[in-house]
């Protein structure tokens, strides 16, 4: 998720209750949703309860991480669920493997009110319902001058102060893109030069992290003062280290999108379109942002400064983001994982 690192509020009881209730109400329409299952209490209140009232339908859930849920859909040949929540790197895999159907944009009028970046991030398939970013977080009390460029990760004064995301995380492959830019090469054409730049960065790297909680701990214990990270970790890091800041990078941050698609074998595609349109409603988007669930993509959402501070929010910030070509990235990833192990596995 934008892989987002949510606190798992919903229990399995919430999911099982929804599953067990469906047979007893079989006369109703049923929408099956594949998602992460986090923030269940808030989503029940803000999204699910009002959508049930609107559609007169039952909702059933399949939960798990991106890879596991996508694999289940693949095994079933694109059936078994109607709506699929995935990060854009995984939804691109699903598109390439023919697991999703194009959306009918005439049935999604709320698309007209969301940022252009979110409307059709992967062509004719589903939109993004939230946008995040990958950039640099640093401790302003320890790092002077401030971080202003991706190339600052290589600064000599940052020896043994940096943490990078593991290569298999959402942000991990972006380290290769950053290193390629540092080397002045195309990461997809000159992988060796990109990894040579990462080798040069290695003296600055304390540890590669694999979860948001691990990164928060590295900052809170003082083991690192700089990290390449997703923005959803910022609030937790600042709670532990109040002097932590999000760097204003002259090259811009990388966009991460959470998408919502309709499975190829969806039993209720019309209901799926209705649901997608519902979650893009400005009022729903406003409440989700205010309650700390997701960054809004609806342009009509207005947040207070303290609310906006946690999110990728506003036209200026959205327009500055660097978009990734996940078709190329996913094709290169296996080779990058091997090369990464050669650099950081020593």
Tab-separated table of C-alpha atoms in Angstrom, residues 123-241:
chain	number	residue	atom	x	y	z
A	123	UNK	CA	-4.599	3.616	-18.922
A	124	UNK	CA	-8.102	2.228	-19.273
A	125	UNK	CA	-8.022	0.477	-15.902
A	126	UNK	CA	-8.937	1.642	-12.408
A	127	UNK	CA	-8.162	5.005	-10.834
A	128	UNK	CA	-6.080	5.812	-7.783
A	129	UNK	CA	-8.108	6.600	-4.670
A	130	UNK	CA	-5.123	7.972	-2.712
A	131	UNK	CA	-1.646	9.278	-3.551
A	132	UNK	CA	1.534	9.060	-1.504
A	133	UNK	CA	5.173	9.948	-2.100
A	134	UNK	CA	8.668	8.637	-1.528
A	135	UNK	CA	11.291	11.167	-0.484
A	136	UNK	CA	13.847	11.786	2.255
A	137	UNK	CA	13.231	12.267	5.982
A	138	UNK	CA	16.073	13.723	8.056
A	139	UNK	CA	16.735	14.928	11.598
A	140	UNK	CA	17.240	18.678	11.223
A	141	UNK	CA	19.017	18.841	14.605
A	142	UNK	CA	21.783	16.534	13.371
A	143	UNK	CA	21.939	17.135	9.633
A	144	UNK	CA	23.295	20.519	8.603
A	145	UNK	CA	23.034	21.899	5.996
A	146	UNK	CA	19.551	20.528	5.299
A	147	UNK	CA	18.874	17.875	2.667
A	148	UNK	CA	17.828	19.518	-0.615
A	149	UNK	CA	18.685	16.896	-3.266
A	150	UNK	CA	18.612	13.134	-3.738
A	151	UNK	CA	22.360	13.390	-4.328
A	152	UNK	CA	22.799	14.568	-0.726
A	153	UNK	CA	22.481	10.937	0.368
A	154	UNK	CA	26.094	10.560	-0.824
A	155	UNK	CA	27.406	13.482	1.285
A	156	UNK	CA	30.589	12.636	3.195
A	157	UNK	CA	29.224	14.135	6.426
A	158	UNK	CA	26.425	11.519	6.425
A	159	UNK	CA	28.691	8.511	6.888
A	160	UNK	CA	26.877	5.795	8.907
A	161	UNK	CA	23.739	7.954	9.219
A	162	UNK	CA	21.521	6.760	6.339
A	163	UNK	CA	18.877	4.043	6.057
A	164	UNK	CA	17.480	2.795	2.748
A	165	UNK	CA	14.332	0.726	2.145
A	166	UNK	CA	14.981	-2.933	1.364
A	167	UNK	CA	14.844	-3.734	-2.346
A	168	UNK	CA	11.665	-5.851	-1.974
A	169	UNK	CA	9.662	-3.077	-0.293
A	170	UNK	CA	7.445	-0.627	-2.197
A	171	UNK	CA	10.105	2.091	-2.158
A	172	UNK	CA	13.077	-0.245	-2.516
A	173	UNK	CA	13.380	-0.308	-6.333
A	174	UNK	CA	13.338	3.492	-6.347
A	175	UNK	CA	16.786	3.448	-4.752
A	176	UNK	CA	18.071	2.123	-8.079
A	177	UNK	CA	16.438	5.027	-9.932
A	178	UNK	CA	17.986	7.520	-7.503
A	179	UNK	CA	21.411	5.918	-7.916
A	180	UNK	CA	21.062	5.927	-11.706
A	181	UNK	CA	20.285	9.649	-11.650
A	182	UNK	CA	23.331	10.204	-9.472
A	183	UNK	CA	25.435	8.299	-12.031
A	184	UNK	CA	23.809	10.121	-14.944
A	185	UNK	CA	22.514	6.951	-16.617
A	186	UNK	CA	19.219	5.272	-17.498
A	187	UNK	CA	18.607	2.640	-14.813
A	188	UNK	CA	16.970	0.322	-17.343
A	189	UNK	CA	19.854	0.557	-19.818
A	190	UNK	CA	22.882	0.741	-17.528
A	191	UNK	CA	22.082	-1.207	-14.382
A	192	UNK	CA	25.771	-1.725	-13.560
A	193	UNK	CA	26.455	2.013	-13.302
A	194	UNK	CA	23.438	2.459	-11.003
A	195	UNK	CA	24.643	-0.283	-8.667
A	196	UNK	CA	28.177	1.090	-8.745
A	197	UNK	CA	26.676	4.340	-7.400
A	198	UNK	CA	24.892	2.339	-4.694
A	199	UNK	CA	28.218	0.715	-3.823
A	200	UNK	CA	29.629	4.230	-3.371
A	201	UNK	CA	26.686	5.084	-1.098
A	202	UNK	CA	27.180	2.000	1.070
A	203	UNK	CA	29.580	3.665	3.620
A	204	UNK	CA	26.754	6.058	4.545
A	205	UNK	CA	24.189	3.273	5.030
A	206	UNK	CA	23.682	1.925	8.547
A	207	UNK	CA	20.909	-0.518	7.723
A	208	UNK	CA	18.262	-1.308	5.134
A	209	UNK	CA	14.793	-1.402	6.708
A	210	UNK	CA	11.820	-3.504	5.609
A	211	UNK	CA	8.902	-2.085	7.623
A	212	UNK	CA	7.765	1.354	8.711
A	213	UNK	CA	7.978	0.394	12.382
A	214	UNK	CA	11.601	-0.660	11.894
A	215	UNK	CA	12.424	2.742	10.402
A	216	UNK	CA	10.703	4.593	13.247
A	217	UNK	CA	12.786	2.600	15.701
A	218	UNK	CA	16.014	3.437	13.854
A	219	UNK	CA	15.242	7.148	14.146
A	220	UNK	CA	14.026	6.981	17.745
A	221	UNK	CA	17.189	5.186	18.925
A	222	UNK	CA	19.407	7.628	17.071
A	223	UNK	CA	20.902	4.930	14.835
A	224	UNK	CA	20.021	6.927	11.714
A	225	UNK	CA	19.350	10.580	10.986
A	226	UNK	CA	18.487	10.312	7.262
A	227	UNK	CA	16.275	7.874	5.371
A	228	UNK	CA	14.647	7.385	2.012
A	229	UNK	CA	11.035	6.739	2.996
A	230	UNK	CA	7.331	6.895	2.223
A	231	UNK	CA	5.499	9.876	3.643
A	232	UNK	CA	3.137	7.820	5.809
A	233	UNK	CA	6.051	7.184	8.204
A	234	UNK	CA	6.665	10.888	8.836
A	235	UNK	CA	4.094	11.426	11.605
A	236	UNK	CA	5.328	8.431	13.600
A	237	UNK	CA	8.969	9.475	13.192
A	238	UNK	CA	8.195	13.049	14.251
A	239	UNK	CA	6.362	11.731	17.315
A	240	UNK	CA	9.632	10.043	18.334
A	241	UNK	CA	11.988	12.712	16.952
